[in-house]
PDB file of N, CA, C and O in Angstrom:
ATOM      1  N   SER U   4     314.789  82.818 149.491  1.00  0.00           N
ATOM      2  CA  SER U   4     314.530  82.729 148.084  1.00  0.00           C
ATOM      3  C   SER U   4     314.650  81.242 147.734  1.00  0.00           C
ATOM      4  O   SER U   4     315.296  80.458 148.411  1.00  0.00           O
ATOM      5  N   CYS U   5     314.133  80.944 146.558  1.00  0.00           N
ATOM      6  CA  CYS U   5     314.100  79.525 146.173  1.00  0.00           C
ATOM      7  C   CYS U   5     314.017  79.416 144.634  1.00  0.00           C
ATOM      8  O   CYS U   5     313.909  80.440 143.950  1.00  0.00           O
ATOM      9  N   LEU U   6     314.020  78.137 144.127  1.00  0.00           N
ATOM     10  CA  LEU U   6     313.799  77.944 142.716  1.00  0.00           C
ATOM     11  C   LEU U   6     312.525  76.987 142.733  1.00  0.00           C
ATOM     12  O   LEU U   6     312.572  75.989 143.418  1.00  0.00           O
ATOM     13  N   ALA U   7     311.493  77.413 142.036  1.00  0.00           N
ATOM     14  CA  ALA U   7     310.216  76.608 141.986  1.00  0.00           C
ATOM     15  C   ALA U   7     309.814  76.447 140.519  1.00  0.00           C
ATOM     16  O   ALA U   7     309.965  77.355 139.676  1.00  0.00           O
ATOM     17  N   LYS U   8     309.402  75.146 140.319  1.00  0.00           N
ATOM     18  CA  LYS U   8     309.085  74.819 138.875  1.00  0.00           C
ATOM     19  C   LYS U   8     307.997  73.793 138.976  1.00  0.00           C
ATOM     20  O   LYS U   8     307.926  72.815 139.696  1.00  0.00           O
ATOM     21  N   LEU U   9     306.860  73.986 138.099  1.00  0.00           N
ATOM     22  CA  LEU U   9     305.880  72.956 137.981  1.00  0.00           C
ATOM     23  C   LEU U   9     306.114  72.226 136.653  1.00  0.00           C
ATOM     24  O   LEU U   9     306.400  72.880 135.646  1.00  0.00           O
ATOM     25  N   VAL U  10     305.909  70.915 136.613  1.00  0.00           N
ATOM     26  CA  VAL U  10     306.040  70.190 135.419  1.00  0.00           C
ATOM     27  C   VAL U  10     304.563  69.786 135.055  1.00  0.00           C
ATOM     28  O   VAL U  10     303.861  69.131 135.746  1.00  0.00           O
ATOM     29  N   CYS U  11     304.153  70.304 133.912  1.00  0.00           N
ATOM     30  CA  CYS U  11     302.713  70.129 133.450  1.00  0.00           C
ATOM     31  C   CYS U  11     302.666  69.449 132.115  1.00  0.00           C
ATOM     32  O   CYS U  11     303.471  69.543 131.250  1.00  0.00           O
ATOM     33  N   ARG U  12     301.521  68.713 131.977  1.00  0.00           N
ATOM     34  CA  ARG U  12     301.236  67.977 130.708  1.00  0.00           C
ATOM     35  C   ARG U  12     300.251  68.853 129.906  1.00  0.00           C
ATOM     36  O   ARG U  12     299.067  68.956 130.261  1.00  0.00           O
ATOM     37  N   LYS U  13     300.760  69.555 128.926  1.00  0.00           N
ATOM     38  CA  LYS U  13     300.012  70.493 128.094  1.00  0.00           C
ATOM     39  C   LYS U  13     298.730  69.786 127.471  1.00  0.00           C
ATOM     40  O   LYS U  13     297.567  70.361 127.433  1.00  0.00           O
ATOM     41  N   SER U  14     298.893  68.562 127.024  1.00  0.00           N
ATOM     42  CA  SER U  14     297.812  67.841 126.354  1.00  0.00           C
ATOM     43  C   SER U  14     296.647  67.498 127.268  1.00  0.00           C
ATOM     44  O   SER U  14     295.618  67.079 126.819  1.00  0.00           O
ATOM     45  N   GLN U  15     296.834  67.632 128.584  1.00  0.00           N
ATOM     46  CA  GLN U  15     295.832  67.326 129.519  1.00  0.00           C
ATOM     47  C   GLN U  15     295.439  68.525 130.378  1.00  0.00           C
ATOM     48  O   GLN U  15     295.416  68.453 131.673  1.00  0.00           O
ATOM     49  N   ASN U  16     295.233  69.631 129.721  1.00  0.00           N
ATOM     50  CA  ASN U  16     294.774  70.825 130.362  1.00  0.00           C
ATOM     51  C   ASN U  16     295.782  71.339 131.445  1.00  0.00           C
ATOM     52  O   ASN U  16     295.471  71.760 132.543  1.00  0.00           O
ATOM     53  N   GLU U  17     296.976  71.220 131.098  1.00  0.00           N
ATOM     54  CA  GLU U  17     298.179  71.520 131.923  1.00  0.00           C
ATOM     55  C   GLU U  17     298.125  70.838 133.336  1.00  0.00           C
ATOM     56  O   GLU U  17     298.355  71.458 134.401  1.00  0.00           O
ATOM     57  N   LYS U  18     297.782  69.554 133.338  1.00  0.00           N
ATOM     58  CA  LYS U  18     297.779  68.795 134.541  1.00  0.00           C
ATOM     59  C   LYS U  18     299.204  68.808 135.084  1.00  0.00           C
ATOM     60  O   LYS U  18     300.151  68.547 134.399  1.00  0.00           O
ATOM     61  N   VAL U  19     299.275  69.048 136.426  1.00  0.00           N
ATOM     62  CA  VAL U  19     300.596  69.105 137.130  1.00  0.00           C
ATOM     63  C   VAL U  19     300.998  67.597 137.393  1.00  0.00           C
ATOM     64  O   VAL U  19     300.266  66.934 138.088  1.00  0.00           O
ATOM     65  N   VAL U  20     302.111  67.189 136.761  1.00  0.00           N
ATOM     66  CA  VAL U  20     302.601  65.834 136.972  1.00  0.00           C
ATOM     67  C   VAL U  20     303.780  65.695 137.833  1.00  0.00           C
ATOM     68  O   VAL U  20     304.277  64.649 138.188  1.00  0.00           O
ATOM     69  N   GLY U  21     304.295  66.896 138.216  1.00  0.00           N
ATOM     70  CA  GLY U  21     305.456  66.961 139.160  1.00  0.00           C
ATOM     71  C   GLY U  21     305.936  68.436 139.486  1.00  0.00           C
ATOM     72  O   GLY U  21     305.243  69.303 138.854  1.00  0.00           O
ATOM     73  N   LEU U  22     306.770  68.538 140.363  1.00  0.00           N
ATOM     74  CA  LEU U  22     307.321  69.834 140.661  1.00  0.00           C
ATOM     75  C   LEU U  22     308.750  69.720 141.170  1.00  0.00           C
ATOM     76  O   LEU U  22     309.222  68.701 141.588  1.00  0.00           O
ATOM     77  N   HIS U  23     309.438  70.797 140.917  1.00  0.00           N
ATOM     78  CA  HIS U  23     310.861  70.959 141.456  1.00  0.00           C
ATOM     79  C   HIS U  23     310.845  72.100 142.384  1.00  0.00           C
ATOM     80  O   HIS U  23     310.224  73.106 142.194  1.00  0.00           O
ATOM     81  N   TYR U  24     311.779  71.896 143.444  1.00  0.00           N
ATOM     82  CA  TYR U  24     311.792  72.986 144.427  1.00  0.00           C
ATOM     83  C   TYR U  24     313.221  72.845 144.996  1.00  0.00           C
ATOM     84  O   TYR U  24     313.670  71.791 145.456  1.00  0.00           O
ATOM     85  N   VAL U  25     313.916  73.957 144.965  1.00  0.00           N
ATOM     86  CA  VAL U  25     315.336  74.048 145.671  1.00  0.00           C
ATOM     87  C   VAL U  25     315.191  75.220 146.633  1.00  0.00           C
ATOM     88  O   VAL U  25     314.904  76.338 146.238  1.00  0.00           O
ATOM     89  N   GLY U  26     315.283  74.867 147.945  1.00  0.00           N
ATOM     90  CA  GLY U  26     315.202  75.921 148.946  1.00  0.00           C
ATOM     91  C   GLY U  26     315.089  75.261 150.304  1.00  0.00           C
ATOM     92  O   GLY U  26     315.005  73.980 150.477  1.00  0.00           O
ATOM     93  N   GLY U  27     314.895  76.122 151.278  1.00  0.00           N
ATOM     94  CA  GLY U  27     314.773  75.592 152.714  1.00  0.00           C
ATOM     95  C   GLY U  27     313.538  74.818 152.923  1.00  0.00           C
ATOM     96  O   GLY U  27     312.431  75.115 152.286  1.00  0.00           O
ATOM     97  N   HIS U  28     313.601  73.851 153.823  1.00  0.00           N
ATOM     98  CA  HIS U  28     312.480  73.068 154.222  1.00  0.00           C
ATOM     99  C   HIS U  28     311.714  72.322 153.049  1.00  0.00           C
ATOM    100  O   HIS U  28     310.463  72.286 152.979  1.00  0.00           O
ATOM    101  N   ALA U  29     312.549  71.914 152.075  1.00  0.00           N
ATOM    102  CA  ALA U  29     311.965  71.225 150.824  1.00  0.00           C
ATOM    103  C   ALA U  29     311.038  70.121 151.183  1.00  0.00           C
ATOM    104  O   ALA U  29     310.006  70.068 150.513  1.00  0.00           O
ATOM    105  N   GLY U  30     311.299  69.336 152.099  1.00  0.00           N
ATOM    106  CA  GLY U  30     310.444  68.120 152.441  1.00  0.00           C
ATOM    107  C   GLY U  30     309.097  68.542 152.898  1.00  0.00           C
ATOM    108  O   GLY U  30     308.187  67.990 152.465  1.00  0.00           O
ATOM    109  N   GLU U  31     309.092  69.511 153.638  1.00  0.00           N
ATOM    110  CA  GLU U  31     307.802  70.054 154.273  1.00  0.00           C
ATOM    111  C   GLU U  31     306.956  70.695 153.073  1.00  0.00           C
ATOM    112  O   GLU U  31     305.809  70.399 152.981  1.00  0.00           O
ATOM    113  N   LEU U  32     307.593  71.426 152.302  1.00  0.00           N
ATOM    114  CA  LEU U  32     306.863  72.153 151.222  1.00  0.00           C
ATOM    115  C   LEU U  32     306.396  71.126 150.120  1.00  0.00           C
ATOM    116  O   LEU U  32     305.229  71.252 149.769  1.00  0.00           O
ATOM    117  N   VAL U  33     307.292  70.260 149.743  1.00  0.00           N
ATOM    118  CA  VAL U  33     306.875  69.304 148.636  1.00  0.00           C
ATOM    119  C   VAL U  33     305.800  68.373 149.188  1.00  0.00           C
ATOM    120  O   VAL U  33     304.847  67.996 148.412  1.00  0.00           O
ATOM    121  N   GLN U  34     305.833  67.950 150.361  1.00  0.00           N
ATOM    122  CA  GLN U  34     304.792  67.104 150.915  1.00  0.00           C
ATOM    123  C   GLN U  34     303.420  67.666 150.796  1.00  0.00           C
ATOM    124  O   GLN U  34     302.408  67.074 150.460  1.00  0.00           O
ATOM    125  N   GLY U  35     303.346  68.969 151.097  1.00  0.00           N
ATOM    126  CA  GLY U  35     301.984  69.605 150.991  1.00  0.00           C
ATOM    127  C   GLY U  35     301.437  69.727 149.498  1.00  0.00           C
ATOM    128  O   GLY U  35     300.302  69.378 149.283  1.00  0.00           O
ATOM    129  N   PHE U  36     302.371  69.948 148.533  1.00  0.00           N
ATOM    130  CA  PHE U  36     301.987  69.993 147.207  1.00  0.00           C
ATOM    131  C   PHE U  36     301.771  68.667 146.591  1.00  0.00           C
ATOM    132  O   PHE U  36     300.980  68.542 145.609  1.00  0.00           O
ATOM    133  N   ALA U  37     302.299  67.571 147.224  1.00  0.00           N
ATOM    134  CA  ALA U  37     302.099  66.244 146.696  1.00  0.00           C
ATOM    135  C   ALA U  37     300.697  65.854 146.681  1.00  0.00           C
ATOM    136  O   ALA U  37     300.288  65.108 145.843  1.00  0.00           O
ATOM    137  N   VAL U  38     299.861  66.330 147.679  1.00  0.00           N
ATOM    138  CA  VAL U  38     298.471  66.018 147.771  1.00  0.00           C
ATOM    139  C   VAL U  38     297.786  66.599 146.497  1.00  0.00           C
ATOM    140  O   VAL U  38     296.957  65.947 145.901  1.00  0.00           O
ATOM    141  N   ALA U  39     298.044  67.831 146.169  1.00  0.00           N
ATOM    142  CA  ALA U  39     297.398  68.487 145.068  1.00  0.00           C
ATOM    143  C   ALA U  39     297.803  67.776 143.752  1.00  0.00           C
ATOM    144  O   ALA U  39     296.947  67.529 142.938  1.00  0.00           O
ATOM    145  N   VAL U  40     299.012  67.336 143.629  1.00  0.00           N
ATOM    146  CA  VAL U  40     299.393  66.621 142.510  1.00  0.00           C
ATOM    147  C   VAL U  40     298.704  65.353 142.292  1.00  0.00           C
ATOM    148  O   VAL U  40     298.227  64.872 141.343  1.00  0.00           O
ATOM    149  N   ARG U  41     298.731  64.571 143.402  1.00  0.00           N
ATOM    150  CA  ARG U  41     298.007  63.365 143.435  1.00  0.00           C
ATOM    151  C   ARG U  41     296.514  63.406 143.195  1.00  0.00           C
ATOM    152  O   ARG U  41     295.927  62.468 142.615  1.00  0.00           O
ATOM    153  N   LEU U  42     295.883  64.463 143.501  1.00  0.00           N
ATOM    154  CA  LEU U  42     294.477  64.639 143.245  1.00  0.00           C
ATOM    155  C   LEU U  42     294.192  65.141 141.876  1.00  0.00           C
ATOM    156  O   LEU U  42     293.004  65.458 141.475  1.00  0.00           O
ATOM    157  N   GLY U  43     295.249  65.337 141.034  1.00  0.00           N
ATOM    158  CA  GLY U  43     295.026  65.769 139.652  1.00  0.00           C
ATOM    159  C   GLY U  43     294.960  67.281 139.407  1.00  0.00           C
ATOM    160  O   GLY U  43     294.339  67.764 138.442  1.00  0.00           O
ATOM    161  N   ALA U  44     295.559  68.091 140.279  1.00  0.00           N
ATOM    162  CA  ALA U  44     295.580  69.487 140.030  1.00  0.00           C
ATOM    163  C   ALA U  44     296.144  69.981 138.744  1.00  0.00           C
ATOM    164  O   ALA U  44     297.087  69.347 138.213  1.00  0.00           O
ATOM    165  N   CYS U  45     295.604  70.976 138.165  1.00  0.00           N
ATOM    166  CA  CYS U  45     296.120  71.645 136.978  1.00  0.00           C
ATOM    167  C   CYS U  45     296.814  72.971 137.343  1.00  0.00           C
ATOM    168  O   CYS U  45     296.545  73.513 138.391  1.00  0.00           O
ATOM    169  N   LYS U  46     297.505  73.456 136.333  1.00  0.00           N
ATOM    170  CA  LYS U  46     298.207  74.805 136.606  1.00  0.00           C
ATOM    171  C   LYS U  46     297.200  75.846 137.051  1.00  0.00           C
ATOM    172  O   LYS U  46     297.426  76.657 137.908  1.00  0.00           O
ATOM    173  N   ALA U  47     296.001  75.795 136.483  1.00  0.00           N
ATOM    174  CA  ALA U  47     294.993  76.827 136.833  1.00  0.00           C
ATOM    175  C   ALA U  47     294.626  76.711 138.293  1.00  0.00           C
ATOM    176  O   ALA U  47     294.328  77.734 138.925  1.00  0.00           O
ATOM    177  N   ASP U  48     294.720  75.537 138.825  1.00  0.00           N
ATOM    178  CA  ASP U  48     294.367  75.351 140.282  1.00  0.00           C
ATOM    179  C   ASP U  48     295.426  76.095 141.090  1.00  0.00           C
ATOM    180  O   ASP U  48     295.146  76.699 142.151  1.00  0.00           O
ATOM    181  N   PHE U  49     296.667  75.924 140.695  1.00  0.00           N
ATOM    182  CA  PHE U  49     297.742  76.604 141.430  1.00  0.00           C
ATOM    183  C   PHE U  49     297.618  78.123 141.290  1.00  0.00           C
ATOM    184  O   PHE U  49     297.821  78.870 142.224  1.00  0.00           O
ATOM    185  N   ASP U  50     297.314  78.606 140.049  1.00  0.00           N
ATOM    186  CA  ASP U  50     297.173  79.976 139.760  1.00  0.00           C
ATOM    187  C   ASP U  50     296.027  80.591 140.592  1.00  0.00           C
ATOM    188  O   ASP U  50     296.166  81.798 141.005  1.00  0.00           O
ATOM    189  N   SER U  51     294.988  79.916 140.859  1.00  0.00           N
ATOM    190  CA  SER U  51     293.873  80.489 141.646  1.00  0.00           C
ATOM    191  C   SER U  51     294.040  80.375 143.119  1.00  0.00           C
ATOM    192  O   SER U  51     293.185  80.860 143.912  1.00  0.00           O
ATOM    193  N   THR U  52     295.148  79.788 143.539  1.00  0.00           N
ATOM    194  CA  THR U  52     295.424  79.749 144.963  1.00  0.00           C
ATOM    195  C   THR U  52     296.040  80.985 145.506  1.00  0.00           C
ATOM    196  O   THR U  52     296.948  81.504 144.872  1.00  0.00           O
ATOM    197  N   VAL U  53     295.569  81.448 146.703  1.00  0.00           N
ATOM    198  CA  VAL U  53     296.136  82.644 147.365  1.00  0.00           C
ATOM    199  C   VAL U  53     297.335  82.169 148.089  1.00  0.00           C
ATOM    200  O   VAL U  53     297.289  81.328 149.012  1.00  0.00           O
ATOM    201  N   GLY U  54     298.565  82.603 147.668  1.00  0.00           N
ATOM    202  CA  GLY U  54     299.777  82.249 148.336  1.00  0.00           C
ATOM    203  C   GLY U  54     299.949  82.904 149.727  1.00  0.00           C
ATOM    204  O   GLY U  54     299.485  84.096 149.882  1.00  0.00           O
ATOM    205  N   ILE U  55     300.540  82.237 150.620  1.00  0.00           N
ATOM    206  CA  ILE U  55     300.790  82.762 151.950  1.00  0.00           C
ATOM    207  C   ILE U  55     302.033  83.559 151.920  1.00  0.00           C
ATOM    208  O   ILE U  55     303.038  83.118 151.385  1.00  0.00           O
ATOM    209  N   HIS U  56     301.950  84.945 152.172  1.00  0.00           N
ATOM    210  CA  HIS U  56     303.029  85.913 152.063  1.00  0.00           C
ATOM    211  C   HIS U  56     303.683  86.224 153.386  1.00  0.00           C
ATOM    212  O   HIS U  56     302.878  86.430 154.310  1.00  0.00           O
ATOM    213  N   PRO U  57     304.875  86.311 153.608  1.00  0.00           N
ATOM    214  CA  PRO U  57     305.981  85.929 152.573  1.00  0.00           C
ATOM    215  C   PRO U  57     306.480  84.495 152.831  1.00  0.00           C
ATOM    216  O   PRO U  57     306.936  84.230 153.941  1.00  0.00           O
ATOM    217  N   THR U  58     306.272  83.638 151.915  1.00  0.00           N
ATOM    218  CA  THR U  58     306.813  82.320 152.039  1.00  0.00           C
ATOM    219  C   THR U  58     307.363  81.871 150.705  1.00  0.00           C
ATOM    220  O   THR U  58     306.946  82.336 149.621  1.00  0.00           O
ATOM    221  N   ASP U  59     308.201  80.830 150.654  1.00  0.00           N
ATOM    222  CA  ASP U  59     308.769  80.285 149.398  1.00  0.00           C
ATOM    223  C   ASP U  59     307.604  79.593 148.754  1.00  0.00           C
ATOM    224  O   ASP U  59     307.608  79.543 147.483  1.00  0.00           O
ATOM    225  N   ALA U  60     306.725  78.976 149.448  1.00  0.00           N
ATOM    226  CA  ALA U  60     305.614  78.249 148.799  1.00  0.00           C
ATOM    227  C   ALA U  60     304.763  79.066 147.917  1.00  0.00           C
ATOM    228  O   ALA U  60     304.195  78.525 146.919  1.00  0.00           O
ATOM    229  N   GLU U  61     304.618  80.408 148.138  1.00  0.00           N
ATOM    230  CA  GLU U  61     303.823  81.304 147.311  1.00  0.00           C
ATOM    231  C   GLU U  61     304.342  81.332 145.851  1.00  0.00           C
ATOM    232  O   GLU U  61     303.540  81.661 144.960  1.00  0.00           O
ATOM    233  N   ALA U  62     305.555  80.952 145.663  1.00  0.00           N
ATOM    234  CA  ALA U  62     306.142  80.989 144.308  1.00  0.00           C
ATOM    235  C   ALA U  62     305.351  80.099 143.315  1.00  0.00           C
ATOM    236  O   ALA U  62     305.229  80.444 142.160  1.00  0.00           O
ATOM    237  N   PHE U  63     304.773  78.985 143.907  1.00  0.00           N
ATOM    238  CA  PHE U  63     304.077  78.111 143.080  1.00  0.00           C
ATOM    239  C   PHE U  63     302.731  78.668 142.605  1.00  0.00           C
ATOM    240  O   PHE U  63     302.054  78.116 141.695  1.00  0.00           O
ATOM    241  N   THR U  64     302.268  79.707 143.240  1.00  0.00           N
ATOM    242  CA  THR U  64     301.004  80.333 142.853  1.00  0.00           C
ATOM    243  C   THR U  64     301.088  81.440 141.900  1.00  0.00           C
ATOM    244  O   THR U  64     300.131  82.027 141.434  1.00  0.00           O
ATOM    245  N   THR U  65     302.312  81.830 141.521  1.00  0.00           N
ATOM    246  CA  THR U  65     302.564  82.998 140.682  1.00  0.00           C
ATOM    247  C   THR U  65     303.462  82.609 139.471  1.00  0.00           C
ATOM    248  O   THR U  65     303.954  83.551 138.794  1.00  0.00           O
ATOM    249  N   LEU U  66     303.763  81.362 139.190  1.00  0.00           N
ATOM    250  CA  LEU U  66     304.578  80.958 138.172  1.00  0.00           C
ATOM    251  C   LEU U  66     304.011  81.306 136.739  1.00  0.00           C
ATOM    252  O   LEU U  66     302.812  81.055 136.528  1.00  0.00           O
ATOM    253  N   SER U  67     304.761  81.891 135.899  1.00  0.00           N
ATOM    254  CA  SER U  67     304.227  82.403 134.651  1.00  0.00           C
ATOM    255  C   SER U  67     305.168  82.089 133.403  1.00  0.00           C
ATOM    256  O   SER U  67     304.735  82.224 132.317  1.00  0.00           O
ATOM    257  N   ILE U  68     306.417  81.801 133.675  1.00  0.00           N
ATOM    258  CA  ILE U  68     307.383  81.672 132.554  1.00  0.00           C
ATOM    259  C   ILE U  68     307.427  80.216 132.167  1.00  0.00           C
ATOM    260  O   ILE U  68     307.540  79.249 133.017  1.00  0.00           O
ATOM    261  N   THR U  69     307.211  80.005 130.888  1.00  0.00           N
ATOM    262  CA  THR U  69     307.262  78.578 130.380  1.00  0.00           C
ATOM    263  C   THR U  69     308.647  78.369 129.702  1.00  0.00           C
ATOM    264  O   THR U  69     309.298  79.229 129.301  1.00  0.00           O
ATOM    265  N   ARG U  70     308.934  77.101 129.621  1.00  0.00           N
ATOM    266  CA  ARG U  70     310.197  76.715 128.916  1.00  0.00           C
ATOM    267  C   ARG U  70     310.228  77.237 127.408  1.00  0.00           C
ATOM    268  O   ARG U  70     311.296  77.712 126.962  1.00  0.00           O
ATOM    269  N   ARG U  71     309.032  77.097 126.797  1.00  0.00           N
ATOM    270  CA  ARG U  71     309.044  77.547 125.392  1.00  0.00           C
ATOM    271  C   ARG U  71     309.033  79.060 125.162  1.00  0.00           C
ATOM    272  O   ARG U  71     309.314  79.539 124.069  1.00  0.00           O
ATOM    273  N   SER U  72     308.873  79.857 126.235  1.00  0.00           N
ATOM    274  CA  SER U  72     308.792  81.307 126.107  1.00  0.00           C
ATOM    275  C   SER U  72     310.181  81.853 125.786  1.00  0.00           C
ATOM    276  O   SER U  72     310.338  82.950 125.197  1.00  0.00           O
ATOM    277  N   GLY U  73     311.254  81.170 126.137  1.00  0.00           N
ATOM    278  CA  GLY U  73     312.604  81.700 125.898  1.00  0.00           C
ATOM    279  C   GLY U  73     313.009  82.751 127.037  1.00  0.00           C
ATOM    280  O   GLY U  73     314.195  83.129 127.028  1.00  0.00           O
ATOM    281  N   GLU U  74     312.157  83.076 127.933  1.00  0.00           N
ATOM    282  CA  GLU U  74     312.394  84.111 128.994  1.00  0.00           C
ATOM    283  C   GLU U  74     313.347  83.360 130.021  1.00  0.00           C
ATOM    284  O   GLU U  74     313.218  82.194 130.202  1.00  0.00           O
ATOM    285  N   SER U  75     314.038  84.156 130.626  1.00  0.00           N
ATOM    286  CA  SER U  75     314.866  83.603 131.769  1.00  0.00           C
ATOM    287  C   SER U  75     313.988  83.263 132.979  1.00  0.00           C
ATOM    288  O   SER U  75     313.156  84.109 133.311  1.00  0.00           O
ATOM    289  N   PHE U  76     314.234  82.161 133.502  1.00  0.00           N
ATOM    290  CA  PHE U  76     313.360  81.732 134.660  1.00  0.00           C
ATOM    291  C   PHE U  76     313.839  82.266 135.948  1.00  0.00           C
ATOM    292  O   PHE U  76     313.317  82.146 137.014  1.00  0.00           O
ATOM    293  N   VAL U  77     315.007  83.008 135.942  1.00  0.00           N
ATOM    294  CA  VAL U  77     315.607  83.511 137.157  1.00  0.00           C
ATOM    295  C   VAL U  77     314.866  84.840 137.423  1.00  0.00           C
ATOM    296  O   VAL U  77     314.977  85.788 136.706  1.00  0.00           O
ATOM    297  N   ALA U  78     314.176  84.799 138.555  1.00  0.00           N
ATOM    298  CA  ALA U  78     313.525  86.023 138.992  1.00  0.00           C
ATOM    299  C   ALA U  78     314.338  86.837 139.940  1.00  0.00           C
ATOM    300  O   ALA U  78     315.192  86.337 140.653  1.00  0.00           O
ATOM    301  N   SER U  79     314.113  88.153 139.904  1.00  0.00           N
ATOM    302  CA  SER U  79     314.871  89.030 140.793  1.00  0.00           C
ATOM    303  C   SER U  79     314.004  89.341 141.965  1.00  0.00           C
ATOM    304  O   SER U  79     312.824  89.351 141.949  1.00  0.00           O
ATOM    305  N   GLY U  80     314.717  89.581 143.070  1.00  0.00           N
ATOM    306  CA  GLY U  80     313.904  90.054 144.287  1.00  0.00           C
ATOM    307  C   GLY U  80     313.641  88.778 145.227  1.00  0.00           C
ATOM    308  O   GLY U  80     314.079  87.731 144.955  1.00  0.00           O
ATOM    309  N   GLY U  81     312.896  89.116 146.201  1.00  0.00           N
ATOM    310  CA  GLY U  81     312.538  88.144 147.162  1.00  0.00           C
ATOM    311  C   GLY U  81     311.219  87.447 146.895  1.00  0.00           C
ATOM    312  O   GLY U  81     310.895  87.163 145.762  1.00  0.00           O
ATOM    313  N   CYS U  82     310.427  87.207 147.980  1.00  0.00           N
ATOM    314  CA  CYS U  82     309.105  86.658 147.824  1.00  0.00           C
ATOM    315  C   CYS U  82     309.114  85.217 147.272  1.00  0.00           C
ATOM    316  O   CYS U  82     308.439  84.942 146.321  1.00  0.00           O
ATOM    317  N   GLY U  83     309.979  84.403 147.810  1.00  0.00           N
ATOM    318  CA  GLY U  83     310.051  83.035 147.364  1.00  0.00           C
ATOM    319  C   GLY U  83     310.394  82.822 145.925  1.00  0.00           C
ATOM    320  O   GLY U  83     309.839  81.913 145.292  1.00  0.00           O
ATOM    321  N   GLY U  84     311.220  83.658 145.307  1.00  0.00           N
ATOM    322  CA  GLY U  84     311.551  83.466 143.946  1.00  0.00           C
ATOM    323  C   GLY U  84     310.631  84.215 142.999  1.00  0.00           C
ATOM    324  O   GLY U  84     310.740  84.111 141.774  1.00  0.00           O
ATOM    325  N   GLY U  85     309.618  84.920 143.584  1.00  0.00           N
ATOM    326  CA  GLY U  85     308.627  85.566 142.692  1.00  0.00           C
ATOM    327  C   GLY U  85     309.163  86.928 142.223  1.00  0.00           C
ATOM    328  O   GLY U  85     310.354  87.195 142.443  1.00  0.00           O
ATOM    329  N   LYS U  86     308.336  87.657 141.526  1.00  0.00           N
ATOM    330  CA  LYS U  86     308.739  88.940 140.943  1.00  0.00           C
ATOM    331  C   LYS U  86     308.254  90.159 141.716  1.00  0.00           C
ATOM    332  O   LYS U  86     307.838  91.080 141.070  1.00  0.00           O
ATOM    333  N   CYS U  87     308.256  90.034 143.057  1.00  0.00           N
ATOM    334  CA  CYS U  87     307.618  91.129 143.794  1.00  0.00           C
ATOM    335  C   CYS U  87     308.711  91.997 144.421  1.00  0.00           C
ATOM    336  O   CYS U  87     308.400  92.947 145.094  1.00  0.00           O
ATOM    337  N   GLY U  88     309.994  91.605 144.288  1.00  0.00           N
ATOM    338  CA  GLY U  88     311.012  92.297 145.046  1.00  0.00           C
ATOM    339  C   GLY U  88     311.864  93.246 144.393  1.00  0.00           C
ATOM    340  O   GLY U  88     312.255  93.595 143.361  1.00  0.00           O
TER     341      GLY U  88
END
């Protein structure tokens, strides 16, 4: 399990400007997503990506809770911090 978070700029079509990840193999995982961020990926690009199951990286393809929603960002279960467990 992990903690995964995308940092998006709402005023630019939710362009991903960074990400946070706490979990195993963080360097490997973040390096892969760094390419997407550098190429200007938006949240919708992450949403339309099919996550590799079961991996922690798939958590970035299913993120749905925003800071403004007031919901707890702590997910229950496995699947890389997702809500499938």
